[in-house]
Amino acid sequence: MKAVIMAGGRGTRLRPLTSHTPKPMVPLLNRPCMEYTIDLLKKHGITEIAVTLQFLPDAIRNYFGDGSAYGVSLVYFEETTPLGTAGSVKNCADFLDERFIVISGDTLTDMDLSAAISFHEEKEALATLVLTQVETPLEFGVVMTDESGRIIRFLEKPTWAEVFSDTVNTGIYVCEPEVLSYIEDNREVDFSKEVFPTFLSEGKPMYGYSADGYWSDIGSLAVYRQAQFDMLDGKVDLEIKAQEIAPRIYFENHVRIDSSVRLEGPVFIGENVHLQAGASIGAYSVLGSNTVVATGAQLSRAIIWENTLVGKKTEMTGATICRNVQIAQSVLMGEGAVIGDNCHLAAKSVVKAGVKIWPDKEVGESATVSTSLIYGAKQTKNLFGTNGIKGIGNVEITPEFVTRLAASYAYLLKAGSRIALSACTHPFAQLLKHSIMTSLCSSGIDTIDFGIGNAPLMRYGVRGLQCVGGIHVYMAEPVEEKEIVIQFVDQDGLPVSRDMERKIENAYWQETYVRTLHHLGELHVEHQVQQAYLRALMERIDLASIQRQRFRLLVECEPRFMPTFLAPLFESLGVTVQYGAIQSGVSKQGADLGVRLDKNGEQIALFSDRGEKLSAEQLIALQLLACSGQHSKIGLPVSAPMELEHLAQLLQLKVVRTKVTPRAMMEVAPEERFHPMFDAVYSLMRTLSYLAKEEKPLSFLLELLPACHMEKKTVFCPWASKGKVMRKMLEENKGKPLELVDGIKVYDSNGWVLILPDTEDSHVKVISQGATAETAATLASSYARRIAEYQ
């Protein structure tokens, strides 16, 4: 049995720890992470090991040598270009002439590899994935197996709505040599994205072994610290190679302690550390070799690498310090601060909580560092939510923030690319648009300013002017809450894909920017988008029929842009409009229709001539009727009732069931310039066209729409419990008809229930449909109770 240790990762999310250090060499209790992997393989009798290298390969090769000092034989395979996880293993093909195990050099685990290998042999598997359960599965591959352990579903890095379990792929694989024949030579190939999905689609014997024991992917600064705390707490079954001089107080050789030093376990003190008189080392501190802690310094939960000096009376709590750092006296360091290699912090300086300082920087005497030097900190949550980036204006969404965000976006584009920009009428939204414009142009990106607009106008203009993307900024309603929304669209005018969102987020967190003086972007102003949109819209409706009906509308909308934008359209159609609140009464105003348009022009609410508000299902049904003959294909979310699918089929509309996200529904027909469910004005015009054709009031037509009995509930669920809840939901409903397009949809004789984790809040949504309203309510309540119990 041989092994491959994957040791080529850059560990960008761990910067600045990994700026000068390969991720597998990041120390855990003063030993490289990869050393624990070698120990684990040796413990299970695996001593012939290939090591894949790419980033700073000599640091790994020089430290471990041929492996003889560790009781193993190491052979190195270096990549000159990135080959991906599977490509890296294929690069070792000459070495892998028998069954082998793949394991990461940057994870910490004590899992029973022998048991996983025995399971693999018993199942006669081509590949066996070692699985575990985690609280937050978003950064891993989520896996589902049948009763025998055979993998039946695999999804890499899902969104919360796609999470169907908390069981994930650990990146530890037991493979037969035949696996290599499925990997192309000298090409970037990934196990999770390409090889395993191929095995799944071709029905190859691929199994999942659910392992007990500790497993931690050292993928973030918080996890890096927690892994060492877990080691000190004895949660990991491994040898701590130091002397335990008192309960959970570990010393390596030649530690020097002066008088009145205070030690509170658990702590780890490395070789040749000097603790001077009066120093205080609090619980969960880890000091690397040759570190000096001067008189009166106070440390708590501090992780310090080798060759670092901590000056007199310096205080740090929850900080991480890399190697060769000089910290002068009376320095104050906040929780979560991270200091890179070779930095110098002068006396009385202050590093605020969460600040990261990249290697080779100096902080002057009495200086206060409140923002990261060179690179920014990763935020604790994703930037993107369901419908773009949201935050409180001038608090979370500031000009500084959008400048960095736009620069991150520009990094992913080719120089000279054209990006469209627009914003609502709010002065702060306009200000942010100009900050974005400046940042893009300074990065070599051309910008086209559409002026004041909304999301449908942005989508239309991007396609019409052949831009590679667009950004729209608006102040959401109610304005008193001051929530700013930033929406990105791609070259087709669709909301950017989740993959693109991740790329923007990664570039933002790493502050990977491009600034240039050689090719500054050009600024163009384009004020004809509104007129072009309206002209194209007029071509899609029956003008004469609408003009004959002389409709009277009561329209509620934002007061500054929409009335001006809509005025020429209503005038040409002979529609009389009164602007005001719907609560004033549609029938009282003598209107044929009440209309509420959201500020961003995407969502519409309709009220009949009798003042009845259309339900969400009635509105979609009306939109389907209004769009028949104009559209051939439409996306319906999995949350929509079956009756709407039947209605669409009667109208000869091809239906594709999709996730509930706007992009998923829109990309069913990406060639369409108007998307009825996300373009309020187009939806209104199509509705008027339909009503004019039928020559019946809306109240009459509502009675002809199919009856749908739906129930919706929102159940509180902590983020850490969502994966477990979804796994238990799957386990409980095994054998029932299931749909996993988005969340988990369970069918039974009484109807169906959709269980959908919220992507922005600590909630799970429950949507049900039944033959009667009571049935739907009972179904929803039943599953809501189970979600609460599963937590």
Tab-separated table of C-alpha atoms in Angstrom, residues 400-577:
chain	number	residue	atom	x	y	z
A	400	GLU	CA	-14.060	52.568	0.622
A	401	PHE	CA	-15.762	49.174	0.543
A	402	VAL	CA	-17.134	49.553	-3.006
A	403	THR	CA	-13.771	50.865	-4.234
A	404	ARG	CA	-12.094	47.655	-3.057
A	405	LEU	CA	-14.992	45.550	-4.313
A	406	ALA	CA	-14.792	47.078	-7.800
A	407	ALA	CA	-11.007	46.607	-7.877
A	408	SER	CA	-11.503	42.934	-6.954
A	409	TYR	CA	-14.006	42.558	-9.799
A	410	ALA	CA	-11.661	44.324	-12.220
A	411	TYR	CA	-8.896	41.849	-11.373
A	412	LEU	CA	-11.040	39.090	-12.920
A	413	LEU	CA	-11.636	40.998	-16.180
A	414	LYS	CA	-9.473	41.609	-19.218
A	415	ALA	CA	-8.061	45.118	-19.602
A	416	GLY	CA	-10.352	47.230	-21.778
A	417	SER	CA	-13.484	45.271	-20.871
A	418	ARG	CA	-16.689	47.341	-20.794
A	419	ILE	CA	-18.783	47.370	-17.629
A	420	ALA	CA	-22.165	49.114	-17.393
A	421	LEU	CA	-23.098	51.046	-14.254
A	422	SER	CA	-26.377	52.413	-12.940
A	423	ALA	CA	-27.955	53.458	-9.647
A	424	CYS	CA	-31.293	54.518	-8.255
A	425	THR	CA	-32.086	58.179	-7.563
A	426	HIS	CA	-30.831	58.147	-3.957
A	427	PRO	CA	-27.794	60.472	-3.656
A	428	PHE	CA	-25.750	57.917	-1.704
A	429	ALA	CA	-26.379	55.215	-4.321
A	430	GLN	CA	-25.212	57.674	-6.992
A	431	LEU	CA	-22.114	58.469	-4.923
A	432	LEU	CA	-21.277	54.762	-4.626
A	433	LYS	CA	-21.705	54.353	-8.381
A	434	HIS	CA	-19.070	57.026	-8.963
A	435	SER	CA	-16.693	55.335	-6.491
A	436	ILE	CA	-17.117	52.081	-8.420
A	437	MET	CA	-16.571	53.906	-11.703
A	438	THR	CA	-13.312	55.475	-10.498
A	439	SER	CA	-11.992	52.172	-9.184
A	440	LEU	CA	-12.786	50.295	-12.392
A	441	CYS	CA	-11.226	52.946	-14.617
A	442	SER	CA	-8.052	53.012	-12.508
A	443	SER	CA	-7.841	49.246	-13.056
A	444	GLY	CA	-7.970	49.576	-16.834
A	445	ILE	CA	-11.688	48.804	-17.250
A	446	ASP	CA	-13.941	50.934	-19.472
A	447	THR	CA	-17.231	51.997	-17.900
A	448	ILE	CA	-20.565	52.996	-19.416
A	449	ASP	CA	-22.739	55.083	-17.113
A	450	PHE	CA	-26.450	54.469	-17.696
A	451	GLY	CA	-27.322	57.156	-15.168
A	452	ILE	CA	-30.464	56.535	-13.117
A	453	GLY	CA	-32.025	53.123	-13.635
A	454	ASN	CA	-33.151	49.822	-12.189
A	455	ALA	CA	-32.258	46.135	-12.544
A	456	PRO	CA	-34.314	45.330	-15.716
A	457	LEU	CA	-32.864	48.382	-17.470
A	458	MET	CA	-29.357	47.291	-16.479
A	459	ARG	CA	-29.949	43.772	-17.796
A	460	TYR	CA	-31.374	45.110	-21.063
A	461	GLY	CA	-28.570	47.651	-21.562
A	462	VAL	CA	-25.738	45.207	-20.889
A	463	ARG	CA	-27.006	42.923	-23.647
A	464	GLY	CA	-27.793	45.734	-26.056
A	465	LEU	CA	-24.400	47.405	-25.714
A	466	GLN	CA	-22.489	44.101	-25.550
A	467	CYS	CA	-20.841	44.788	-22.227
A	468	VAL	CA	-19.050	41.977	-20.368
A	469	GLY	CA	-21.052	42.773	-17.238
A	470	GLY	CA	-22.779	45.416	-15.184
A	471	ILE	CA	-23.204	46.726	-11.641
A	472	HIS	CA	-26.391	48.302	-10.316
A	473	VAL	CA	-26.663	50.052	-6.923
A	474	TYR	CA	-29.885	50.952	-5.171
A	475	MET	CA	-31.255	51.959	-1.789
A	476	ALA	CA	-33.826	49.345	-0.803
A	477	GLU	CA	-37.236	50.154	0.639
A	478	PRO	CA	-38.012	51.292	3.215
A	479	VAL	CA	-35.332	53.965	2.886
A	480	GLU	CA	-35.340	54.503	6.679
A	481	GLU	CA	-33.484	51.184	7.059
A	482	LYS	CA	-30.690	52.547	4.833
A	483	GLU	CA	-29.979	49.172	3.218
A	484	ILE	CA	-27.881	49.409	0.083
A	485	VAL	CA	-27.981	46.583	-2.479
A	486	ILE	CA	-25.270	46.020	-5.103
A	487	GLN	CA	-26.174	43.717	-7.993
A	488	PHE	CA	-23.713	42.252	-10.501
A	489	VAL	CA	-24.826	40.912	-13.891
A	490	ASP	CA	-22.903	38.990	-16.572
A	491	GLN	CA	-22.648	39.562	-20.331
A	492	ASP	CA	-26.123	38.062	-20.849
A	493	GLY	CA	-27.661	40.440	-18.316
A	494	LEU	CA	-28.185	37.582	-15.844
A	495	PRO	CA	-27.174	37.773	-12.188
A	496	VAL	CA	-23.574	36.528	-12.027
A	497	SER	CA	-23.102	32.831	-11.299
A	498	ARG	CA	-22.196	31.544	-7.845
A	499	ASP	CA	-18.788	30.619	-9.239
A	500	MET	CA	-18.202	34.246	-10.256
A	501	GLU	CA	-19.452	35.430	-6.854
A	502	ARG	CA	-16.861	33.196	-5.180
A	503	LYS	CA	-14.113	34.577	-7.399
A	504	ILE	CA	-15.074	38.166	-6.548
A	505	GLU	CA	-15.221	37.287	-2.844
A	506	ASN	CA	-11.812	35.589	-2.934
A	507	ALA	CA	-10.221	38.504	-4.774
A	508	TYR	CA	-11.798	40.908	-2.269
A	509	TRP	CA	-10.626	38.979	0.803
A	510	GLN	CA	-7.111	38.621	-0.609
A	511	GLU	CA	-7.150	42.192	-1.957
A	512	THR	CA	-5.773	40.958	-5.271
A	513	TYR	CA	-5.920	44.200	-7.232
A	514	VAL	CA	-4.536	45.540	-10.479
A	515	ARG	CA	-3.704	49.229	-10.763
A	516	THR	CA	-2.244	50.735	-13.900
A	517	LEU	CA	-1.107	54.074	-15.307
A	518	HIS	CA	-0.413	52.625	-18.761
A	519	HIS	CA	-4.011	51.890	-19.683
A	520	LEU	CA	-6.642	53.704	-17.700
A	521	GLY	CA	-10.228	52.796	-18.464
A	522	GLU	CA	-12.407	55.204	-20.402
A	523	LEU	CA	-15.679	56.636	-19.119
A	524	HIS	CA	-18.699	56.751	-21.432
A	525	VAL	CA	-22.160	58.136	-20.675
A	526	GLU	CA	-25.190	56.472	-22.255
A	527	HIS	CA	-28.621	58.024	-21.710
A	528	GLN	CA	-30.535	56.161	-24.430
A	529	VAL	CA	-31.003	52.851	-22.600
A	530	GLN	CA	-34.440	53.821	-21.233
A	531	GLN	CA	-35.730	54.806	-24.665
A	532	ALA	CA	-34.326	51.636	-26.267
A	533	TYR	CA	-35.914	49.498	-23.553
A	534	LEU	CA	-39.321	51.168	-24.004
A	535	ARG	CA	-39.181	50.828	-27.801
A	536	ALA	CA	-38.395	47.114	-27.526
A	537	LEU	CA	-41.133	46.699	-24.937
A	538	MET	CA	-43.756	48.332	-27.195
A	539	GLU	CA	-42.947	45.740	-29.862
A	540	ARG	CA	-43.923	42.929	-27.461
A	541	ILE	CA	-47.455	44.138	-26.656
A	542	ASP	CA	-50.759	44.620	-28.501
A	543	LEU	CA	-50.885	48.427	-28.634
A	544	ALA	CA	-54.233	48.761	-30.401
A	545	SER	CA	-56.059	46.440	-27.982
A	546	ILE	CA	-54.745	48.272	-24.933
A	547	GLN	CA	-55.564	51.662	-26.441
A	548	ARG	CA	-59.167	50.554	-27.046
A	549	GLN	CA	-59.669	49.523	-23.419
A	550	ARG	CA	-58.683	52.943	-21.979
A	551	PHE	CA	-57.465	51.342	-18.745
A	552	ARG	CA	-57.435	53.248	-15.463
A	553	LEU	CA	-54.641	52.245	-13.078
A	554	LEU	CA	-53.796	53.023	-9.474
A	555	VAL	CA	-50.001	52.762	-9.285
A	556	GLU	CA	-47.934	52.736	-6.113
A	557	CYS	CA	-44.192	53.142	-6.707
A	558	GLU	CA	-41.174	55.170	-5.710
A	559	PRO	CA	-42.017	58.799	-6.565
A	560	ARG	CA	-38.921	60.175	-8.294
A	561	PHE	CA	-37.892	57.894	-11.155
A	562	MET	CA	-40.741	55.528	-11.999
A	563	PRO	CA	-43.493	58.064	-12.849
A	564	THR	CA	-41.135	59.943	-15.175
A	565	PHE	CA	-39.908	56.705	-16.760
A	566	LEU	CA	-43.433	55.312	-17.248
A	567	ALA	CA	-45.140	58.539	-18.395
A	568	PRO	CA	-44.430	58.250	-22.162
A	569	LEU	CA	-45.384	54.568	-22.108
A	570	PHE	CA	-48.766	55.119	-20.425
A	571	GLU	CA	-49.459	58.145	-22.622
A	572	SER	CA	-48.901	56.187	-25.842
A	573	LEU	CA	-51.182	53.411	-24.559
A	574	GLY	CA	-53.971	55.748	-23.549
A	575	VAL	CA	-53.772	54.505	-19.970
A	576	THR	CA	-54.953	56.883	-17.227
A	577	VAL	CA	-52.802	56.618	-14.134
